[in-house]
Amino acid sequence: MTLARIDRRWFVTIALVALVWSVFGQTLRHEFINYDDPIYVYSNPRVTAGLSVAGIGWAFTHIHAQNWHPITTLSHMLDCDIYGVAPWGHHLTNVLLHTAAVLLLLHTLLAITGRLWRSAFVAAVFAIHPLRVESVAWIAERKDVLSGVCFMLTLLLYQRYVRQPGIVRYLLVFVACACGMMAKPMLVTLPFVLLLLDYWPLLRFERPRSGGRKASTSRIIVEKVPLLLLSAGAAVATLLAQGQYVGSGEELSLPDRLTNAVLSYVAYVRQTFWPAGLVPFYPHRQNAVPAAGVVIAIGLLA
């Protein structure tokens, strides 16, 4: 790597940090809100007591805010140890975590593709995209920015494992993935994301990348089995934690749930390219969506 390229990478890194803080630095002046923040932080005596052996045990063995996410709970406890219940400190941690996720994304894409400016563009879009505002500016969404850091770290560690396979490097991928799911179980799809990376741009199904060895299809699949077991465990834990809070089939039938899932996927794609009309809560549409709209949504996804 030439000196000029190193300088450009440092320039991009500093520019991305400045970009994140120019938008989200203002949240340090914001307060808690009365939507989820009380149960996550300032009205939860287990959390405000800070980190302790008993607190760590509680985080791993109890449900917190209708979720089992012990890594997220521990991060809130640590914040209370450092800042007390001063909201600026909790906002600061969210911004720092988001900054870390952005930089990890940049260096992951750069390591995989070797394209500095394209990687910088993707990282910049992620850094200040309106869909990220809720996650960063809302203290109760710590689970999202924290799992985002673990997600990006898993990708970075995985590409290093692919280039030079080894048990230690694989264990690092496993641990990062596990921490991500214990921050927010949304990462249950991460093993499938890694399969997509295997297909492109790592090209493990076609030919070996420079500095790496060609892997058989069976090996690529077997590599994901421990991660899929993590996903299954996280899914079961989530169902157990949220079982009493999930609406029954009488309230919302399986066809209604499947319809909502299809429409939500399309809505997220639309919001990615046209992020307008964003709100914290989207009520179910009930029977307001015509069948033609569902068919069109399925067609778009296909």
Short mmCIF file of C-alpha atoms in Angstrom, two decimals:
data_model
loop_
_atom_site.label_atom_id
_atom_site.label_comp_id
_atom_site.label_asym_id
_atom_site.label_seq_id
_atom_site.Cartn_x
_atom_site.Cartn_y
_atom_site.Cartn_z
CA MET A 1 0.00 0.00 0.00
CA THR A 2 1.44 3.33 -1.06
CA LEU A 3 1.87 6.28 1.28
CA ALA A 4 -0.64 8.28 -0.76
CA ARG A 5 -3.24 5.53 -0.33
CA ILE A 6 -2.63 5.41 3.41
CA ASP A 7 -3.07 9.18 3.58
CA ARG A 8 -6.34 8.96 1.65
CA ARG A 9 -7.62 6.28 3.98
CA TRP A 10 -6.85 8.45 7.02
CA PHE A 11 -8.52 11.39 5.32
CA VAL A 12 -11.66 9.34 4.66
CA THR A 13 -11.67 8.03 8.24
CA ILE A 14 -11.45 11.52 9.72
CA ALA A 15 -14.07 12.81 7.29
CA LEU A 16 -16.52 10.06 8.26
CA VAL A 17 -16.02 10.75 11.97
CA ALA A 18 -16.66 14.45 11.35
CA LEU A 19 -19.75 13.60 9.31
CA VAL A 20 -21.24 11.44 12.06
CA TRP A 21 -20.60 14.03 14.75
CA SER A 22 -21.86 16.94 12.66
CA VAL A 23 -25.25 15.22 12.55
CA PHE A 24 -25.48 13.25 15.79
CA GLY A 25 -23.28 15.30 18.08
CA GLN A 26 -26.28 17.48 18.82
CA THR A 27 -27.96 14.58 20.64
CA LEU A 28 -25.64 15.15 23.60
CA ARG A 29 -27.90 18.11 24.45
CA HIS A 30 -31.03 15.96 24.37
CA GLU A 31 -32.89 14.44 27.31
CA PHE A 32 -34.35 11.03 27.97
CA ILE A 33 -37.81 10.46 26.53
CA ASN A 34 -40.69 8.73 28.31
CA TYR A 35 -41.02 6.02 25.66
CA ASP A 36 -38.96 2.93 26.66
CA ASP A 37 -36.12 5.00 28.14
CA PRO A 38 -37.55 4.58 31.70
CA ILE A 39 -37.62 0.79 31.63
CA TYR A 40 -34.31 0.57 29.81
CA VAL A 41 -32.41 3.04 31.98
CA TYR A 42 -33.47 5.67 34.45
CA SER A 43 -36.45 3.96 36.15
CA ASN A 44 -34.89 0.52 36.27
CA PRO A 45 -33.11 0.01 39.62
CA ARG A 46 -31.22 -3.02 38.29
CA VAL A 47 -29.67 -0.86 35.57
CA THR A 48 -29.06 2.31 37.55
CA ALA A 49 -27.20 0.24 40.18
CA GLY A 50 -24.43 -0.18 37.61
CA LEU A 51 -22.23 -3.17 36.84
CA SER A 52 -21.78 -5.81 39.50
CA VAL A 53 -21.48 -9.58 39.69
CA ALA A 54 -25.13 -9.78 40.68
CA GLY A 55 -26.09 -7.38 37.89
CA ILE A 56 -24.22 -9.42 35.27
CA GLY A 57 -25.96 -12.57 36.46
CA TRP A 58 -29.33 -10.82 36.32
CA ALA A 59 -28.69 -9.57 32.77
CA PHE A 60 -28.05 -13.10 31.49
CA THR A 61 -30.89 -14.78 33.37
CA HIS A 62 -33.75 -12.27 33.21
CA ILE A 63 -35.84 -10.49 30.62
CA HIS A 64 -35.21 -6.76 30.29
CA ALA A 65 -37.81 -4.58 28.55
CA GLN A 66 -39.54 -7.65 27.09
CA ASN A 67 -36.26 -8.79 25.51
CA TRP A 68 -33.34 -11.02 26.34
CA HIS A 69 -30.36 -8.93 25.28
CA PRO A 70 -27.78 -9.19 28.08
CA ILE A 71 -25.00 -7.39 26.22
CA THR A 72 -27.26 -4.38 25.73
CA THR A 73 -28.33 -4.47 29.37
CA LEU A 74 -24.71 -4.57 30.50
CA SER A 75 -23.88 -1.56 28.33
CA HIS A 76 -26.65 0.45 30.01
CA MET A 77 -25.35 -0.63 33.42
CA LEU A 78 -21.83 0.46 32.47
CA ASP A 79 -23.15 3.85 31.35
CA CYS A 80 -24.84 4.29 34.72
CA ASP A 81 -21.52 3.52 36.42
CA ILE A 82 -19.76 6.15 34.31
CA TYR A 83 -22.38 8.89 33.87
CA GLY A 84 -25.06 8.08 36.41
CA VAL A 85 -28.43 8.94 34.90
CA ALA A 86 -27.21 12.05 33.07
CA PRO A 87 -28.72 11.64 29.58
CA TRP A 88 -25.81 13.27 27.74
CA GLY A 89 -23.51 10.39 28.68
CA HIS A 90 -25.92 7.75 27.41
CA HIS A 91 -26.34 9.71 24.17
CA LEU A 92 -22.54 9.97 23.92
CA THR A 93 -22.17 6.19 24.07
CA ASN A 94 -24.73 5.77 21.29
CA VAL A 95 -22.86 8.20 19.05
CA LEU A 96 -19.51 6.56 19.80
CA LEU A 97 -20.93 3.14 18.97
CA HIS A 98 -22.42 4.39 15.73
CA THR A 99 -19.09 5.99 14.81
CA ALA A 100 -17.36 2.67 15.44
CA ALA A 101 -19.90 0.85 13.24
CA VAL A 102 -19.34 3.32 10.40
CA LEU A 103 -15.55 2.93 10.53
CA LEU A 104 -15.80 -0.86 10.74
CA LEU A 105 -18.05 -0.83 7.68
CA LEU A 106 -15.55 1.32 5.78
CA HIS A 107 -12.59 -0.93 6.55
CA THR A 108 -14.58 -4.11 5.92
CA LEU A 109 -15.65 -2.97 2.46
CA LEU A 110 -12.16 -1.68 1.72
CA ALA A 111 -10.61 -5.01 2.76
CA ILE A 112 -13.06 -6.99 0.64
CA THR A 113 -13.16 -4.83 -2.49
CA GLY A 114 -10.01 -2.70 -2.37
CA ARG A 115 -12.13 0.26 -3.54
CA LEU A 116 -11.54 3.19 -1.21
CA TRP A 117 -13.93 5.79 -2.59
CA ARG A 118 -16.79 3.37 -3.23
CA SER A 119 -16.38 1.99 0.28
CA ALA A 120 -16.29 5.53 1.66
CA PHE A 121 -19.50 6.40 -0.18
CA VAL A 122 -21.38 3.41 1.25
CA ALA A 123 -20.08 4.14 4.75
CA ALA A 124 -21.06 7.82 4.43
CA VAL A 125 -24.61 6.93 3.35
CA PHE A 126 -24.91 4.54 6.28
CA ALA A 127 -23.44 7.15 8.64
CA ILE A 128 -26.15 9.76 8.18
CA HIS A 129 -29.03 7.95 6.53
CA PRO A 130 -32.36 9.01 8.06
CA LEU A 131 -33.13 5.39 8.94
CA ARG A 132 -30.24 5.53 11.42
CA VAL A 133 -31.58 8.51 13.34
CA GLU A 134 -33.94 6.57 15.59
CA SER A 135 -31.21 4.07 16.47
CA VAL A 136 -28.62 6.69 17.41
CA ALA A 137 -30.75 9.45 18.91
CA TRP A 138 -32.98 7.20 21.02
CA ILE A 139 -31.20 5.87 24.11
CA ALA A 140 -33.52 2.86 24.34
CA GLU A 141 -32.31 1.82 20.88
CA ARG A 142 -28.83 1.13 22.25
CA LYS A 143 -29.45 -2.46 21.21
CA ASP A 144 -29.48 -1.41 17.56
CA VAL A 145 -26.22 0.55 17.48
CA LEU A 146 -24.50 -2.03 19.69
CA SER A 147 -25.61 -4.94 17.51
CA GLY A 148 -24.54 -2.84 14.51
CA VAL A 149 -21.00 -2.68 15.84
CA CYS A 150 -20.99 -6.47 16.36
CA PHE A 151 -22.46 -6.97 12.88
CA MET A 152 -19.75 -4.92 11.18
CA LEU A 153 -17.05 -6.51 13.34
CA THR A 154 -18.29 -9.97 12.36
CA LEU A 155 -18.04 -9.04 8.68
CA LEU A 156 -14.50 -7.72 9.14
CA LEU A 157 -13.38 -10.79 11.06
CA TYR A 158 -15.08 -13.10 8.56
CA GLN A 159 -13.28 -11.69 5.54
CA ARG A 160 -9.99 -12.13 7.42
CA TYR A 161 -10.93 -15.72 8.19
CA VAL A 162 -11.75 -16.35 4.52
CA ARG A 163 -8.38 -15.03 3.39
CA GLN A 164 -6.49 -17.08 5.98
CA PRO A 165 -8.67 -19.79 7.55
CA GLY A 166 -7.89 -20.95 11.07
CA ILE A 167 -9.67 -22.07 14.21
CA VAL A 168 -8.78 -18.93 16.16
CA ARG A 169 -10.07 -16.64 13.41
CA TYR A 170 -13.27 -18.66 13.15
CA LEU A 171 -13.79 -18.50 16.91
CA LEU A 172 -13.44 -14.72 16.74
CA VAL A 173 -16.20 -14.65 14.10
CA PHE A 174 -18.35 -16.90 16.31
CA VAL A 175 -17.86 -14.74 19.40
CA ALA A 176 -18.58 -11.48 17.54
CA CYS A 177 -21.73 -13.01 16.04
CA ALA A 178 -22.87 -14.31 19.44
CA CYS A 179 -22.34 -10.92 21.07
CA GLY A 180 -24.34 -9.30 18.29
CA MET A 181 -27.29 -11.62 18.84
CA MET A 182 -27.08 -11.00 22.60
CA ALA A 183 -27.23 -7.28 21.85
CA LYS A 184 -30.23 -7.59 19.53
CA PRO A 185 -31.61 -10.86 18.16
CA MET A 186 -32.30 -9.17 14.83
CA LEU A 187 -28.86 -10.49 13.81
CA VAL A 188 -30.27 -14.02 13.40
CA THR A 189 -29.99 -13.48 9.64
CA LEU A 190 -26.24 -12.80 9.84
CA PRO A 191 -25.18 -16.34 8.76
CA PHE A 192 -27.14 -15.83 5.54
CA VAL A 193 -25.44 -12.48 5.00
CA LEU A 194 -22.10 -14.27 5.25
CA LEU A 195 -23.29 -16.73 2.59
CA LEU A 196 -24.11 -13.80 0.33
CA LEU A 197 -20.60 -12.44 0.90
CA ASP A 198 -19.22 -15.87 0.00
CA TYR A 199 -21.03 -15.61 -3.31
CA TRP A 200 -20.02 -11.99 -3.92
CA PRO A 201 -17.66 -10.23 -3.54
CA LEU A 202 -15.55 -12.95 -1.87
CA LEU A 203 -16.30 -15.30 -4.81
CA ARG A 204 -15.67 -18.43 -2.75
CA PHE A 205 -18.02 -20.47 -4.95
CA GLU A 206 -16.11 -19.57 -8.11
CA ARG A 207 -12.42 -19.06 -7.53
CA PRO A 208 -10.06 -18.27 -4.66
CA ARG A 209 -9.47 -14.66 -3.76
CA SER A 210 -5.89 -13.46 -3.79
CA GLY A 211 -4.19 -14.58 -0.60
CA GLY A 212 -6.89 -17.14 0.13
CA ARG A 213 -7.73 -20.75 -0.67
CA LYS A 214 -10.67 -22.07 -2.64
CA ALA A 215 -13.28 -23.62 -0.39
CA SER A 216 -15.71 -26.36 -1.38
CA THR A 217 -19.43 -25.68 -1.29
CA SER A 218 -19.90 -28.23 1.48
CA ARG A 219 -17.25 -26.55 3.61
CA ILE A 220 -18.82 -23.14 3.07
CA ILE A 221 -22.18 -24.50 4.25
CA VAL A 222 -20.73 -26.43 7.20
CA GLU A 223 -18.92 -23.28 8.37
CA LYS A 224 -22.30 -21.65 8.88
CA VAL A 225 -23.82 -24.46 10.98
CA PRO A 226 -22.47 -23.21 14.37
CA LEU A 227 -23.65 -19.70 13.47
CA LEU A 228 -27.07 -21.03 12.47
CA LEU A 229 -27.29 -22.77 15.83
CA LEU A 230 -26.63 -19.40 17.44
CA SER A 231 -29.46 -17.95 15.37
CA ALA A 232 -31.80 -20.74 16.43
CA GLY A 233 -30.92 -20.15 20.09
CA ALA A 234 -31.48 -16.41 19.77
CA ALA A 235 -34.83 -17.00 18.06
CA VAL A 236 -36.00 -19.36 20.81
CA ALA A 237 -34.86 -16.93 23.51
CA THR A 238 -36.77 -14.12 21.80
CA LEU A 239 -39.95 -16.19 21.53
CA LEU A 240 -39.72 -17.11 25.21
CA ALA A 241 -39.04 -13.50 26.21
CA GLN A 242 -41.76 -11.96 24.05
CA GLY A 243 -44.30 -14.78 24.04
CA GLN A 244 -46.75 -13.01 26.31
CA TYR A 245 -46.40 -9.77 24.36
CA VAL A 246 -46.95 -11.20 20.87
CA GLY A 247 -50.54 -10.99 19.66
CA SER A 248 -52.45 -14.25 19.41
CA GLY A 249 -53.59 -15.83 16.17
CA GLU A 250 -57.11 -14.63 16.88
CA GLU A 251 -55.92 -11.01 16.92
CA LEU A 252 -53.73 -11.36 13.84
CA SER A 253 -53.95 -14.46 11.67
CA LEU A 254 -50.98 -16.12 9.96
CA PRO A 255 -51.98 -14.79 6.50
CA ASP A 256 -52.18 -11.29 7.99
CA ARG A 257 -48.73 -11.71 9.51
CA LEU A 258 -47.23 -12.96 6.22
CA THR A 259 -48.86 -10.10 4.36
CA ASN A 260 -47.46 -7.60 6.83
CA ALA A 261 -43.98 -9.14 6.47
CA VAL A 262 -44.04 -8.82 2.67
CA LEU A 263 -45.27 -5.24 2.80
CA SER A 264 -42.71 -4.34 5.48
CA TYR A 265 -39.84 -5.63 3.36
CA VAL A 266 -40.94 -3.45 0.46
CA ALA A 267 -41.45 -0.49 2.81
CA TYR A 268 -37.87 -0.80 4.08
CA VAL A 269 -36.52 -0.90 0.53
CA ARG A 270 -38.57 2.18 -0.31
CA GLN A 271 -37.40 3.99 2.82
CA THR A 272 -33.80 3.21 1.97
CA PHE A 273 -34.07 5.13 -1.28
CA TRP A 274 -36.79 7.61 -0.26
CA PRO A 275 -36.77 8.00 3.54
CA ALA A 276 -39.89 10.10 3.98
CA GLY A 277 -42.76 9.80 6.43
CA LEU A 278 -40.68 8.03 9.09
CA VAL A 279 -42.32 7.56 12.50
CA PRO A 280 -41.36 5.54 15.61
CA PHE A 281 -44.37 3.22 15.39
CA TYR A 282 -46.23 1.82 12.39
CA PRO A 283 -49.63 0.36 13.33
CA HIS A 284 -50.83 -2.71 11.45
CA ARG A 285 -52.90 -1.85 8.40
CA GLN A 286 -55.51 -4.52 9.21
CA ASN A 287 -57.54 -5.09 6.03
CA ALA A 288 -56.70 -1.76 4.42
CA VAL A 289 -54.32 -3.25 1.84
CA PRO A 290 -55.92 -4.67 -1.31
CA ALA A 291 -54.83 -8.08 -2.58
CA ALA A 292 -53.34 -6.46 -5.66
CA GLY A 293 -50.96 -4.48 -3.48
CA VAL A 294 -49.72 -7.67 -1.83
CA VAL A 295 -49.19 -9.34 -5.22
CA ILE A 296 -47.24 -6.32 -6.48
CA ALA A 297 -45.10 -6.35 -3.31
CA ILE A 298 -44.29 -10.05 -3.80
CA GLY A 299 -43.40 -9.35 -7.42
CA LEU A 300 -41.05 -6.53 -6.44
CA LEU A 301 -39.28 -8.73 -3.88
CA ALA A 302 -38.95 -11.57 -6.38
#
